[in-house]
N, CA and C of each residue as an Amber inpcrd file, in Angstrom:
protein
   255
  -3.0700000  14.1790000  33.9220000  -4.1990000  15.0420000  33.2720000
  -4.2650000  14.0750000  32.0560000  -5.5550000  13.9190000  31.9920000
  -6.8010000  13.2670000  31.0880000  -6.4670000  14.6120000  29.7150000
  -6.5330000  13.0730000  28.7990000  -7.1250000  13.6570000  27.3750000
  -7.7670000  14.1600000  27.7310000  -8.2080000  15.7080000  26.3340000
  -9.6470000  15.6750000  26.4980000 -10.5120000  15.3420000  25.3620000
 -11.7920000  15.7440000  26.1850000 -12.8940000  14.5910000  25.3300000
 -13.2240000  15.3950000  24.4630000 -13.9760000  14.6230000  22.9650000
 -14.1840000  15.4060000  21.8170000 -14.9410000  16.9260000  22.2530000
 -15.6170000  16.7710000  22.5580000 -16.5470000  17.8390000  23.1970000
 -15.0300000  19.4820000  23.6480000 -14.7870000  19.3280000  24.4350000
 -13.6920000  19.8820000  24.3420000 -12.7680000  20.1810000  23.5340000
 -12.1820000  18.9210000  22.5400000 -11.0240000  19.7370000  21.3370000
 -11.9630000  19.9580000  20.7090000 -12.8800000  20.0160000  20.5680000
 -13.5080000  20.4880000  19.1550000 -13.7400000  22.3050000  19.4310000
 -13.7660000  22.6260000  21.4240000 -14.3530000  24.1350000  22.0150000
 -12.5580000  24.5950000  21.6930000 -11.7900000  24.0760000  21.7040000
 -10.3610000  24.0980000  22.1920000 -10.0270000  24.8440000  20.7490000
 -10.2090000  24.1380000  19.5060000 -10.2710000  24.2000000  18.1540000
 -10.8590000  25.2900000  17.6500000 -11.8290000  25.8350000  18.6430000
 -12.6810000  27.0310000  18.4710000 -12.0060000  28.2710000  18.7360000
 -11.1790000  28.1980000  20.0440000 -10.3500000  29.1600000  20.8120000
  -9.7500000  29.7840000  20.8690000  -8.5900000  28.4230000  20.3250000
  -7.1080000  28.4150000  20.2180000  -6.5010000  28.2440000  19.0140000
  -5.0770000  29.3890000  18.7280000  -5.0530000  28.8940000  18.0470000
  -3.2920000  29.4250000  17.6150000  -2.4550000  28.9600000  16.5600000
  -1.0810000  28.9370000  16.5660000  -1.0290000  29.3980000  15.5950000
  -0.3380000  30.4790000  15.4500000   0.1000000  30.9760000  14.0890000
   1.8910000  31.5960000  14.5440000   2.6590000  31.2010000  13.0520000
   4.4610000  31.2890000  13.6620000   4.1520000  32.9590000  13.4430000
   3.4090000  33.7510000  13.3000000   3.8910000  35.6230000  13.6030000
   3.0820000  35.7560000  14.2120000   3.0800000  35.0050000  15.3950000
   1.9780000  35.6670000  16.6340000   2.5660000  35.1650000  17.9520000
   3.8780000  35.5120000  18.3540000   4.2190000  34.4430000  19.8350000
   4.7750000  33.6750000  19.4850000   5.6880000  33.7450000  17.9940000
   6.4420000  32.5060000  17.6230000   6.0630000  31.0260000  17.2070000
   4.2060000  30.9510000  17.3080000   3.9960000  29.8880000  17.0690000
   3.1360000  29.4500000  18.7780000   3.6760000  30.3270000  19.4730000
   2.8650000  29.5710000  21.0820000   1.2240000  29.8880000  20.9380000
   0.6760000  28.5420000  21.3830000  -0.4250000  28.7990000  21.0370000
  -1.2270000  29.8080000  21.8510000  -2.1310000  30.8870000  21.7880000
  -2.9810000  31.7160000  22.1370000  -3.9610000  31.5960000  22.0030000
  -4.8770000  32.0120000  22.9750000  -6.2440000  32.3280000  22.8300000
  -7.0200000  33.1370000  21.7550000  -7.5570000  32.7000000  20.9790000
  -7.9110000  33.4330000  19.5130000  -8.1380000  34.8820000  19.2920000
  -7.5460000  35.7680000  19.1910000  -8.6360000  37.6400000  18.3310000
  -7.5340000  38.3250000  19.8590000  -6.1390000  37.1070000  20.8330000
  -5.5010000  37.8830000  21.5260000  -4.1410000  37.7530000  21.1980000
  -3.1100000  38.1660000  22.2130000  -1.9980000  37.2080000  21.8070000
  -1.2440000  36.8670000  23.6430000  -2.6730000  36.0960000  24.2830000
  -2.3440000  35.6920000  25.5450000  -1.9390000  34.5320000  25.4690000
  -1.0520000  33.8470000  25.8990000  -0.5240000  32.3450000  25.7260000
  -1.6430000  31.7130000  26.5920000  -2.2020000  30.7790000  26.0900000
  -2.9090000  29.5460000  27.1700000  -1.8650000  28.6680000  28.0460000
  -0.5160000  29.0500000  27.8880000   0.2640000  28.1690000  29.0190000
   0.3330000  29.1120000  29.6400000   0.4220000  30.4110000  29.9800000
   0.2540000  31.6530000  30.8890000  -0.7590000  31.5590000  31.9160000
  -2.1640000  31.3800000  30.7890000  -3.0540000  30.8780000  32.0100000
  -2.8140000  29.8790000  32.8210000  -2.4210000  28.8530000  32.2340000
  -2.5900000  27.8370000  33.0690000  -1.1400000  27.6390000  34.1730000
  -0.1830000  28.2120000  33.5950000   0.8910000  28.2510000  34.8960000
  -0.3180000  29.3510000  36.3860000  -1.0050000  30.4150000  36.2770000
  -1.1880000  31.3010000  36.8970000  -2.3200000  30.3340000  37.3720000
  -3.4180000  29.7560000  36.7170000  -4.0310000  28.8590000  37.7380000
  -3.2350000  28.0890000  38.4020000  -2.4030000  26.9530000  38.0650000
  -1.2180000  26.3450000  38.8210000  -0.2110000  26.8700000  40.0050000
  -0.8430000  28.2700000  39.8740000  -0.0050000  29.1060000  40.8630000
  -0.7680000  28.9530000  42.0900000  -2.2840000  29.2280000  41.8310000
  -3.4190000  29.0230000  43.0270000  -4.6880000  30.3730000  42.7470000
  -3.9920000  31.2830000  40.9920000  -4.9360000  32.2450000  40.9480000
  -6.5940000  31.6660000  40.8260000  -7.3110000  32.7460000  40.8290000
  -8.8030000  32.7350000  40.6270000  -8.8530000  32.6480000  39.4260000
 -10.0790000  32.3060000  38.0800000 -10.4030000  32.8550000  37.5150000
 -10.7250000  34.3070000  37.6740000 -11.3640000  34.7830000  38.7740000
 -11.9630000  36.3850000  39.0990000 -10.5670000  36.5960000  38.5390000
  -9.6260000  36.3740000  39.3450000  -8.2350000  37.0670000  39.5010000
  -7.5190000  37.4260000  37.8760000  -7.5000000  36.2950000  36.8890000
  -6.9500000  35.8410000  35.6830000  -7.7870000  37.3640000  35.0730000
  -9.5030000  36.9480000  35.1890000 -10.5870000  38.0040000  34.1930000
 -10.0870000  39.3720000  34.7400000  -9.6760000  39.5940000  35.9050000
  -9.1770000  40.9690000  36.3530000  -7.7150000  41.3630000  35.4090000
  -6.8710000  40.8430000  35.2810000  -5.7640000  41.3540000  34.5750000
  -6.3190000  41.0330000  33.2490000  -7.2670000  40.1920000  32.5420000
  -6.7390000  40.1580000  31.1720000  -8.6410000  39.6600000  30.4820000
  -9.3060000  41.4250000  30.4170000 -10.3250000  40.8390000  30.8830000
 -10.7160000  40.4570000  29.0840000 -10.2950000  40.4780000  28.4130000
 -10.6240000  39.7380000  27.0360000 -10.6800000  38.2000000  26.9710000
 -10.2570000  37.7880000  28.0450000 -10.5330000  36.1350000  28.4070000
 -12.1700000  35.8650000  28.9030000 -12.6500000  34.5340000  28.7630000
 -14.1180000  33.9650000  29.1500000 -13.4130000  33.1110000  30.5080000
 -14.5030000  32.9750000  31.0710000 -14.2100000  31.7420000  31.8190000
 -13.7120000  30.0270000  31.3800000 -14.7530000  30.0580000  30.2560000
 -14.8910000  28.9960000  29.7110000 -12.9310000  28.4800000  28.6030000
 -12.5380000  30.0200000  28.1210000 -11.0400000  30.1970000  28.2170000
 -10.1370000  29.8580000  29.0940000 -10.4380000  29.8760000  30.3410000
  -9.5000000  29.7450000  31.6330000  -9.4660000  28.2470000  32.1040000
 -11.0740000  27.9040000  31.7060000 -11.0730000  26.3090000  32.4670000
 -10.2820000  25.6570000  31.7360000 -10.1150000  26.0400000  30.3280000
  -9.4800000  24.6660000  28.9590000  -8.2190000  25.1790000  29.5120000
  -7.7110000  26.1100000  29.4460000  -6.3580000  26.7320000  29.7010000
  -5.7900000  24.6500000  30.4620000  -5.8360000  25.4310000  31.2080000
  -4.7600000  23.9080000  31.7060000  -5.2530000  22.0810000  30.9850000
  -6.2300000  22.0810000  30.2030000  -6.7180000  21.0860000  28.7480000
  -6.0160000  20.6530000  28.6900000  -5.3200000  21.9730000  27.7480000
  -5.2790000  21.9230000  26.3310000  -3.3220000  21.4870000  26.8960000
  -2.8050000  22.7860000  27.9710000  -1.1240000  22.4310000  28.5030000
  -1.2910000  21.0920000  28.4360000  -1.6350000  20.3130000  29.4100000
  -1.8100000  18.4470000  29.6990000  -2.0530000  17.5030000  28.6150000
  -2.5680000  18.4430000  27.1510000  -2.7350000  17.4150000  26.0520000
  -1.6360000  17.1960000  25.5680000  -1.4350000  15.7310000  25.6180000
   0.1350000  14.6500000  25.2260000   1.0680000  15.8790000  25.6020000
   2.3880000  15.6340000  24.6560000   3.6560000  17.0850000  25.0330000
   3.2420000  17.9520000  23.5790000   2.0190000  17.6790000  23.2550000
   1.9500000  18.7750000  21.7930000   0.8930000  19.6580000  21.7740000
   0.7320000  20.7540000  22.4080000  -0.4210000  21.4400000  22.5090000
  -0.8250000  22.2770000  21.4580000   0.3800000  22.2400000  20.1130000
   0.0490000  22.3850000  19.0910000  -1.0300000  22.0370000  17.8610000
  -1.0300000  20.5620000  18.2810000  -1.9050000  19.1790000  17.8270000
  -3.1800000  20.1960000  17.6580000  -3.8290000  20.4740000  19.1800000
  -4.9580000  20.6570000  18.9050000  -5.6130000  22.0770000  18.4900000
  -4.4650000  23.3910000  18.2880000  -4.8320000  24.3050000  18.5320000
  -4.7140000  24.6150000  16.6020000  -5.6130000  25.4460000  16.5120000
  -6.0190000  25.7610000  14.7370000  -4.6770000  26.3260000  14.6980000
  -4.4660000  25.6640000  13.3250000  -2.9660000  26.4620000  12.5670000
  -3.2770000  27.0790000  11.8010000  -2.6040000  28.6930000  11.5600000
  -2.8570000  29.6150000  10.5280000  -1.1920000  29.8760000   9.9850000
  -1.0710000  29.7660000   8.9920000  -0.4530000  29.8240000   8.0570000
   0.1460000  28.2930000   7.5960000
């Protein structure tokens, strides 16, 4: 998977956070406890955005579309996520 472009990186930083007190620092979508990797895994297994939204209505289509990009970013998704603490 290719590296995120600068626009995607900015948007990911706005949408994703990593906080040691939330899911042990796993990157999650801000305002949720939904791990980015979970959404990326669901997409990789063939789930549609509509199916994911039905199960996780706090997500947006944009969040879902960006999940695989964050996951594929180097081997350090924490490098993009906004760090809290």
